[in-house]
Amino acid sequence: MILPFPPGGGTDILGRLIAERLAAGLGQPVVTENRGGAGGNVGAEAAARSAPDGYTIVLVAPSLAISPTLYSKLNYDPVKDLAPVSLVATVPNVMVTQPSLPGDLKAFIAAVQARPGALNFGSGGAGTSNHLAGELFNLVAGTKLVHIPYKGVNLAMQDVLSGNVHLVFIGIPAAAPHIKAGKLRALALVAPQRSAALPDVPTVAEAGLPDFEVTTWYGILAPAGTPRGIINRLNAELVKVMHAPELKEKLAASGTEPLTSTPDEFAAYIRKEIAKWGDVIRKAGVKAD
């Protein structure tokens, strides 16, 4: 199982949990291999170039759907060169700001609109999903927040805590302790429904901003040409693994929600995400460098 991001991040942690349990179901070891670099593209390309024999799979995140438009030259085609197996999980994102700024989303938007270019948002780097979440927010809300890239979204959040950055879009697990301690203010969940991890935080739609959803999703793919029988077997095992009560409980503690699909549903979802982020990248004029 190729993990296209460095050790210690969300993809790595989730991948290892899945691999361990997948091995039990398949009756053979599942070895994880971190192949980080180029926003997840090094690992995805390695999977795309592997033999389609069912012995190589890759765990991907939204970067797979962002890359085709963000990078002018990509050495693989995420749609043609990889075969979707299943979605496995989602992590809802939350909009967090400093406690000194308005804690109501509508009031926050009004404050930003009153001072175009005066307020900013931080991200984990140009072209990351939290960067594009901010660009999509600017488009949907009619705001002009200035983008400040960091080498990781947790660093951007630290600067919200220290008062240098006004807003960040981040997964619930990293932000929840600071929200509960009153050091960060949660404006809204950028998700279709509320989260058990932050039950008092409204969704963006509830807070008055429909048509704005940015979910961090994870899914498993195999090289294109992998026999359908193998894809179906892997899919069945993943569905069993992700919905086992013990793993659901473990994931819930970190705000991660199991979500599985059929291979065809996942393929359609990837195409939809590529179209959505392609539109945002073009409208906002985002470049990988």
mmCIF file of C-alpha atoms in Angstrom:
data_model
loop_
_atom_site.group_PDB
_atom_site.id
_atom_site.type_symbol
_atom_site.label_atom_id
_atom_site.label_comp_id
_atom_site.label_asym_id
_atom_site.label_seq_id
_atom_site.Cartn_x
_atom_site.Cartn_y
_atom_site.Cartn_z
ATOM 1 C CA MET A 1 0.000 0.000 0.000
ATOM 2 C CA ILE A 2 1.604 3.231 -1.196
ATOM 3 C CA LEU A 3 1.036 6.233 1.103
ATOM 4 C CA PRO A 4 1.823 9.319 -1.016
ATOM 5 C CA PHE A 5 2.609 11.607 1.940
ATOM 6 C CA PRO A 6 5.354 11.624 4.603
ATOM 7 C CA PRO A 7 5.033 9.674 7.880
ATOM 8 C CA GLY A 8 2.945 11.170 10.682
ATOM 9 C CA GLY A 9 0.241 12.908 8.639
ATOM 10 C CA GLY A 10 -3.431 11.969 8.263
ATOM 11 C CA THR A 11 -2.872 9.734 5.205
ATOM 12 C CA ASP A 12 -0.047 7.873 6.928
ATOM 13 C CA ILE A 13 -1.957 7.219 10.163
ATOM 14 C CA LEU A 14 -5.137 6.121 8.361
ATOM 15 C CA GLY A 15 -3.180 3.974 5.880
ATOM 16 C CA ARG A 16 -1.431 2.034 8.622
ATOM 17 C CA LEU A 17 -4.700 1.383 10.465
ATOM 18 C CA ILE A 18 -6.294 0.078 7.242
ATOM 19 C CA ALA A 19 -3.273 -2.002 6.147
ATOM 20 C CA GLU A 20 -3.109 -3.850 9.459
ATOM 21 C CA ARG A 21 -6.803 -4.810 9.279
ATOM 22 C CA LEU A 22 -6.790 -5.521 5.525
ATOM 23 C CA ALA A 23 -3.990 -8.036 6.074
ATOM 24 C CA ALA A 24 -6.202 -10.007 8.470
ATOM 25 C CA GLY A 25 -9.071 -10.111 5.945
ATOM 26 C CA LEU A 26 -6.901 -11.039 2.959
ATOM 27 C CA GLY A 27 -4.801 -13.529 4.884
ATOM 28 C CA GLN A 28 -1.499 -12.013 3.753
ATOM 29 C CA PRO A 29 0.684 -9.091 4.836
ATOM 30 C CA VAL A 30 -0.076 -5.584 3.567
ATOM 31 C CA VAL A 31 3.115 -3.526 3.618
ATOM 32 C CA THR A 32 2.838 0.273 3.771
ATOM 33 C CA GLU A 33 5.372 2.379 1.881
ATOM 34 C CA ASN A 34 5.630 6.179 2.205
ATOM 35 C CA ARG A 35 6.360 7.802 -1.162
ATOM 36 C CA GLY A 36 5.888 11.521 -0.403
ATOM 37 C CA GLY A 37 6.572 14.450 -2.720
ATOM 38 C CA ALA A 38 4.981 16.809 -5.252
ATOM 39 C CA GLY A 39 1.704 17.117 -3.342
ATOM 40 C CA GLY A 40 1.038 13.378 -3.394
ATOM 41 C CA ASN A 41 1.900 12.936 -7.067
ATOM 42 C CA VAL A 42 5.110 10.917 -6.568
ATOM 43 C CA GLY A 43 3.171 8.140 -4.800
ATOM 44 C CA ALA A 44 0.155 8.279 -7.126
ATOM 45 C CA GLU A 45 2.422 8.044 -10.187
ATOM 46 C CA ALA A 46 4.315 5.095 -8.662
ATOM 47 C CA ALA A 47 0.983 3.293 -8.207
ATOM 48 C CA ALA A 48 -0.145 4.173 -11.742
ATOM 49 C CA ARG A 49 3.080 2.643 -13.136
ATOM 50 C CA SER A 50 2.852 -0.556 -11.050
ATOM 51 C CA ALA A 51 1.764 -3.923 -12.441
ATOM 52 C CA PRO A 52 -2.075 -4.257 -12.420
ATOM 53 C CA ASP A 53 -1.964 -7.590 -10.582
ATOM 54 C CA GLY A 54 -3.772 -6.623 -7.357
ATOM 55 C CA TYR A 55 -0.552 -6.438 -5.317
ATOM 56 C CA THR A 56 -0.223 -2.639 -5.368
ATOM 57 C CA ILE A 57 -2.798 -0.176 -4.045
ATOM 58 C CA VAL A 58 -2.545 3.503 -3.115
ATOM 59 C CA LEU A 59 -4.355 5.598 -0.508
ATOM 60 C CA VAL A 60 -5.189 9.024 -1.944
ATOM 61 C CA ALA A 61 -6.637 12.324 -0.703
ATOM 62 C CA PRO A 62 -8.181 15.368 -2.516
ATOM 63 C CA SER A 63 -4.750 16.305 -3.969
ATOM 64 C CA LEU A 64 -5.416 13.579 -6.594
ATOM 65 C CA ALA A 65 -8.357 15.638 -7.912
ATOM 66 C CA ILE A 66 -6.570 18.999 -7.562
ATOM 67 C CA SER A 67 -3.348 18.053 -9.393
ATOM 68 C CA PRO A 68 -4.692 17.643 -12.969
ATOM 69 C CA THR A 69 -5.513 21.376 -13.157
ATOM 70 C CA LEU A 70 -2.873 22.702 -10.749
ATOM 71 C CA TYR A 71 0.137 21.170 -12.502
ATOM 72 C CA SER A 72 0.705 21.990 -16.167
ATOM 73 C CA LYS A 73 2.576 18.691 -16.621
ATOM 74 C CA LEU A 74 1.502 15.566 -14.763
ATOM 75 C CA ASN A 75 3.213 12.255 -15.580
ATOM 76 C CA TYR A 76 0.064 10.205 -15.069
ATOM 77 C CA ASP A 77 -3.689 10.618 -15.586
ATOM 78 C CA PRO A 78 -5.639 10.068 -12.337
ATOM 79 C CA VAL A 79 -8.721 8.956 -14.282
ATOM 80 C CA LYS A 80 -7.136 6.781 -16.998
ATOM 81 C CA ASP A 81 -4.136 5.323 -15.142
ATOM 82 C CA LEU A 82 -5.761 4.332 -11.841
ATOM 83 C CA ALA A 83 -8.731 2.091 -11.023
ATOM 84 C CA PRO A 84 -10.871 3.250 -8.076
ATOM 85 C CA VAL A 85 -11.553 0.595 -5.423
ATOM 86 C CA SER A 86 -13.478 2.490 -2.717
ATOM 87 C CA LEU A 87 -13.720 5.655 -0.705
ATOM 88 C CA VAL A 88 -12.664 4.823 2.855
ATOM 89 C CA ALA A 89 -13.113 7.898 5.076
ATOM 90 C CA THR A 90 -13.773 11.614 5.350
ATOM 91 C CA VAL A 91 -12.544 14.264 7.773
ATOM 92 C CA PRO A 92 -14.771 17.346 8.078
ATOM 93 C CA ASN A 93 -12.969 20.700 7.943
ATOM 94 C CA VAL A 94 -13.712 23.553 10.298
ATOM 95 C CA MET A 95 -13.230 27.303 9.729
ATOM 96 C CA VAL A 96 -11.331 28.715 12.687
ATOM 97 C CA THR A 97 -10.490 32.294 13.547
ATOM 98 C CA GLN A 98 -9.102 34.363 16.435
ATOM 99 C CA PRO A 99 -11.413 34.884 19.430
ATOM 100 C CA SER A 100 -11.120 38.683 18.858
ATOM 101 C CA LEU A 101 -12.891 38.450 15.466
ATOM 102 C CA PRO A 102 -16.681 37.965 14.978
ATOM 103 C CA GLY A 103 -17.675 34.418 15.925
ATOM 104 C CA ASP A 104 -20.736 34.380 13.711
ATOM 105 C CA LEU A 105 -20.063 33.472 10.058
ATOM 106 C CA LYS A 106 -22.327 36.186 8.585
ATOM 107 C CA ALA A 107 -20.733 38.849 10.810
ATOM 108 C CA PHE A 108 -17.248 37.562 9.877
ATOM 109 C CA ILE A 109 -18.074 37.787 6.143
ATOM 110 C CA ALA A 110 -19.409 41.337 6.629
ATOM 111 C CA ALA A 111 -16.188 42.313 8.462
ATOM 112 C CA VAL A 112 -14.034 40.914 5.625
ATOM 113 C CA GLN A 113 -16.179 42.589 2.926
ATOM 114 C CA ALA A 114 -15.865 45.936 4.738
ATOM 115 C CA ARG A 115 -12.043 45.762 4.493
ATOM 116 C CA PRO A 116 -11.089 44.041 1.186
ATOM 117 C CA GLY A 117 -7.519 42.714 1.311
ATOM 118 C CA ALA A 118 -7.014 43.672 4.975
ATOM 119 C CA LEU A 119 -7.674 40.198 6.424
ATOM 120 C CA ASN A 120 -5.942 36.945 5.478
ATOM 121 C CA PHE A 121 -6.164 33.156 5.605
ATOM 122 C CA GLY A 122 -3.376 30.629 6.073
ATOM 123 C CA SER A 123 -2.875 27.287 4.332
ATOM 124 C CA GLY A 124 -0.519 24.322 4.135
ATOM 125 C CA GLY A 125 0.922 25.656 0.839
ATOM 126 C CA ALA A 126 -0.111 26.743 -2.642
ATOM 127 C CA GLY A 127 -2.568 24.317 -4.219
ATOM 128 C CA THR A 128 -3.327 22.353 -1.038
ATOM 129 C CA SER A 129 -6.988 21.629 -0.312
ATOM 130 C CA ASN A 130 -7.002 24.156 2.558
ATOM 131 C CA HIS A 131 -5.615 26.823 0.206
ATOM 132 C CA LEU A 132 -8.314 26.078 -2.367
ATOM 133 C CA ALA A 133 -10.947 26.074 0.404
ATOM 134 C CA GLY A 134 -9.997 29.709 1.064
ATOM 135 C CA GLU A 135 -10.135 30.597 -2.632
ATOM 136 C CA LEU A 136 -13.540 28.913 -2.955
ATOM 137 C CA PHE A 137 -14.712 30.828 0.139
ATOM 138 C CA ASN A 138 -13.616 34.114 -1.493
ATOM 139 C CA LEU A 139 -15.592 33.189 -4.638
ATOM 140 C CA VAL A 140 -18.757 32.018 -2.824
ATOM 141 C CA ALA A 141 -18.820 34.658 -0.067
ATOM 142 C CA GLY A 142 -17.690 37.583 -2.246
ATOM 143 C CA THR A 143 -14.703 38.304 0.020
ATOM 144 C CA LYS A 144 -11.057 39.252 -0.590
ATOM 145 C CA LEU A 145 -9.031 37.373 2.010
ATOM 146 C CA VAL A 146 -5.284 37.372 1.219
ATOM 147 C CA HIS A 147 -3.635 33.930 1.037
ATOM 148 C CA ILE A 148 -0.580 33.222 3.240
ATOM 149 C CA PRO A 149 1.030 29.824 2.468
ATOM 150 C CA TYR A 150 2.891 27.790 5.100
ATOM 151 C CA LYS A 151 4.821 24.516 4.932
ATOM 152 C CA GLY A 152 1.931 22.747 6.639
ATOM 153 C CA VAL A 153 -1.586 23.679 7.724
ATOM 154 C CA ASN A 154 -0.743 23.134 11.426
ATOM 155 C CA LEU A 155 1.833 25.964 11.144
ATOM 156 C CA ALA A 156 -0.895 28.214 9.701
ATOM 157 C CA MET A 157 -3.132 27.312 12.645
ATOM 158 C CA GLN A 158 -0.329 28.199 15.080
ATOM 159 C CA ASP A 159 -0.266 31.677 13.545
ATOM 160 C CA VAL A 160 -4.034 32.019 14.058
ATOM 161 C CA LEU A 161 -3.385 31.127 17.711
ATOM 162 C CA SER A 162 -0.636 33.775 17.926
ATOM 163 C CA GLY A 163 -2.815 36.398 16.221
ATOM 164 C CA ASN A 164 -0.897 36.802 12.930
ATOM 165 C CA VAL A 165 -3.425 35.006 10.720
ATOM 166 C CA HIS A 166 -7.174 35.625 10.690
ATOM 167 C CA LEU A 167 -8.605 32.378 9.317
ATOM 168 C CA VAL A 168 -7.674 28.801 8.532
ATOM 169 C CA PHE A 169 -9.587 25.808 7.122
ATOM 170 C CA ILE A 170 -8.381 22.697 8.921
ATOM 171 C CA GLY A 171 -9.476 19.158 9.810
ATOM 172 C CA ILE A 172 -11.356 18.806 13.097
ATOM 173 C CA PRO A 173 -8.696 16.617 14.836
ATOM 174 C CA ALA A 174 -6.045 19.383 14.873
ATOM 175 C CA ALA A 175 -8.385 22.245 15.809
ATOM 176 C CA ALA A 176 -10.800 20.668 18.321
ATOM 177 C CA PRO A 177 -8.579 20.919 21.455
ATOM 178 C CA HIS A 178 -7.942 24.657 20.820
ATOM 179 C CA ILE A 179 -11.645 25.308 20.121
ATOM 180 C CA LYS A 180 -12.654 23.548 23.334
ATOM 181 C CA ALA A 181 -10.021 25.540 25.282
ATOM 182 C CA GLY A 182 -11.407 28.813 23.876
ATOM 183 C CA LYS A 183 -8.132 29.692 22.104
ATOM 184 C CA LEU A 184 -9.705 29.403 18.631
ATOM 185 C CA ARG A 185 -13.205 30.314 17.528
ATOM 186 C CA ALA A 186 -15.028 27.906 15.207
ATOM 187 C CA LEU A 187 -17.092 29.834 12.644
ATOM 188 C CA ALA A 188 -18.610 26.774 10.946
ATOM 189 C CA LEU A 189 -18.016 23.223 9.792
ATOM 190 C CA VAL A 190 -17.320 23.047 6.069
ATOM 191 C CA ALA A 191 -19.359 19.844 5.807
ATOM 192 C CA PRO A 192 -22.919 18.717 4.968
ATOM 193 C CA GLN A 193 -23.714 17.737 8.573
ATOM 194 C CA ARG A 194 -22.561 18.504 12.105
ATOM 195 C CA SER A 195 -19.807 16.455 13.715
ATOM 196 C CA ALA A 196 -20.068 14.495 16.972
ATOM 197 C CA ALA A 197 -16.559 15.804 17.771
ATOM 198 C CA LEU A 198 -17.869 19.432 17.750
ATOM 199 C CA PRO A 199 -21.655 19.120 18.191
ATOM 200 C CA ASP A 200 -22.233 22.847 18.915
ATOM 201 C CA VAL A 201 -20.559 24.097 15.736
ATOM 202 C CA PRO A 202 -23.045 24.757 12.893
ATOM 203 C CA THR A 203 -22.450 23.707 9.297
ATOM 204 C CA VAL A 204 -21.707 26.490 6.772
ATOM 205 C CA ALA A 205 -25.214 26.053 5.312
ATOM 206 C CA GLU A 206 -26.771 26.438 8.772
ATOM 207 C CA ALA A 207 -24.583 29.512 9.346
ATOM 208 C CA GLY A 208 -25.894 31.123 6.141
ATOM 209 C CA LEU A 209 -23.453 30.101 3.405
ATOM 210 C CA PRO A 210 -24.858 27.320 1.189
ATOM 211 C CA ASP A 211 -22.920 25.902 -1.825
ATOM 212 C CA PHE A 212 -19.679 25.795 0.137
ATOM 213 C CA GLU A 213 -18.390 22.351 1.014
ATOM 214 C CA VAL A 214 -14.811 21.164 1.374
ATOM 215 C CA THR A 215 -14.450 17.650 2.713
ATOM 216 C CA THR A 216 -11.089 15.950 3.099
ATOM 217 C CA TRP A 217 -11.711 12.476 1.703
ATOM 218 C CA TYR A 218 -9.547 9.376 1.466
ATOM 219 C CA GLY A 219 -9.845 6.514 -0.991
ATOM 220 C CA ILE A 220 -8.032 3.444 -2.282
ATOM 221 C CA LEU A 221 -7.105 2.934 -5.938
ATOM 222 C CA ALA A 222 -5.209 0.276 -7.874
ATOM 223 C CA PRO A 223 -3.313 0.538 -11.188
ATOM 224 C CA ALA A 224 -5.625 0.713 -14.238
ATOM 225 C CA GLY A 225 -6.143 -2.722 -15.769
ATOM 226 C CA THR A 226 -6.353 -4.529 -12.411
ATOM 227 C CA PRO A 227 -8.913 -7.342 -12.983
ATOM 228 C CA ARG A 228 -12.440 -6.448 -11.866
ATOM 229 C CA GLY A 229 -12.626 -9.568 -9.691
ATOM 230 C CA ILE A 230 -9.633 -8.339 -7.666
ATOM 231 C CA ILE A 231 -11.089 -4.807 -7.426
ATOM 232 C CA ASN A 232 -14.375 -6.267 -6.124
ATOM 233 C CA ARG A 233 -12.574 -8.479 -3.565
ATOM 234 C CA LEU A 234 -10.547 -5.510 -2.276
ATOM 235 C CA ASN A 235 -13.711 -3.394 -2.173
ATOM 236 C CA ALA A 236 -15.573 -6.018 -0.118
ATOM 237 C CA GLU A 237 -12.670 -6.297 2.350
ATOM 238 C CA LEU A 238 -12.377 -2.499 2.699
ATOM 239 C CA VAL A 239 -16.104 -2.159 3.411
ATOM 240 C CA LYS A 240 -15.733 -4.786 6.177
ATOM 241 C CA VAL A 241 -12.608 -3.118 7.609
ATOM 242 C CA MET A 242 -13.964 0.452 7.627
ATOM 243 C CA HIS A 243 -17.280 -0.424 9.259
ATOM 244 C CA ALA A 244 -15.890 -2.680 12.008
ATOM 245 C CA PRO A 245 -17.039 -1.155 15.356
ATOM 246 C CA GLU A 246 -13.505 -1.197 16.809
ATOM 247 C CA LEU A 247 -12.037 0.889 13.957
ATOM 248 C CA LYS A 248 -15.058 3.218 13.800
ATOM 249 C CA GLU A 249 -14.538 3.997 17.483
ATOM 250 C CA LYS A 250 -10.814 4.624 16.982
ATOM 251 C CA LEU A 251 -11.458 6.933 14.019
ATOM 252 C CA ALA A 252 -14.301 8.807 15.754
ATOM 253 C CA ALA A 253 -11.894 9.898 18.487
ATOM 254 C CA SER A 254 -9.966 11.848 15.836
ATOM 255 C CA GLY A 255 -13.026 13.195 13.989
ATOM 256 C CA THR A 256 -12.554 10.785 11.066
ATOM 257 C CA GLU A 257 -15.704 9.196 9.650
ATOM 258 C CA PRO A 258 -15.699 5.895 7.704
ATOM 259 C CA LEU A 259 -17.261 6.271 4.254
ATOM 260 C CA THR A 260 -17.171 3.485 1.673
ATOM 261 C CA SER A 261 -18.505 3.252 -1.880
ATOM 262 C CA THR A 262 -18.644 0.993 -4.907
ATOM 263 C CA PRO A 263 -15.746 1.326 -7.393
ATOM 264 C CA ASP A 264 -18.080 3.090 -9.878
ATOM 265 C CA GLU A 265 -19.368 5.534 -7.239
ATOM 266 C CA PHE A 266 -15.784 6.422 -6.317
ATOM 267 C CA ALA A 267 -14.862 6.913 -10.006
ATOM 268 C CA ALA A 268 -17.803 9.318 -10.448
ATOM 269 C CA TYR A 269 -16.842 11.155 -7.232
ATOM 270 C CA ILE A 270 -13.237 11.669 -8.439
ATOM 271 C CA ARG A 271 -14.478 13.104 -11.776
ATOM 272 C CA LYS A 272 -16.811 15.462 -9.888
ATOM 273 C CA GLU A 273 -13.991 16.631 -7.590
ATOM 274 C CA ILE A 274 -11.622 17.194 -10.561
ATOM 275 C CA ALA A 275 -14.276 19.403 -12.211
ATOM 276 C CA LYS A 276 -15.020 21.304 -8.979
ATOM 277 C CA TRP A 277 -11.396 22.095 -8.086
ATOM 278 C CA GLY A 278 -10.449 22.757 -11.723
ATOM 279 C CA ASP A 279 -13.097 25.484 -11.766
ATOM 280 C CA VAL A 280 -11.805 27.048 -8.504
ATOM 281 C CA ILE A 281 -8.157 26.932 -9.682
ATOM 282 C CA ARG A 282 -9.006 28.615 -13.012
ATOM 283 C CA LYS A 283 -11.248 31.308 -11.461
ATOM 284 C CA ALA A 284 -8.758 32.116 -8.684
ATOM 285 C CA GLY A 285 -5.721 31.912 -10.992
ATOM 286 C CA VAL A 286 -3.883 29.510 -8.665
ATOM 287 C CA LYS A 287 -0.451 28.204 -9.731
ATOM 288 C CA ALA A 288 1.473 25.276 -8.205
ATOM 289 C CA ASP A 289 4.551 27.452 -7.804
#
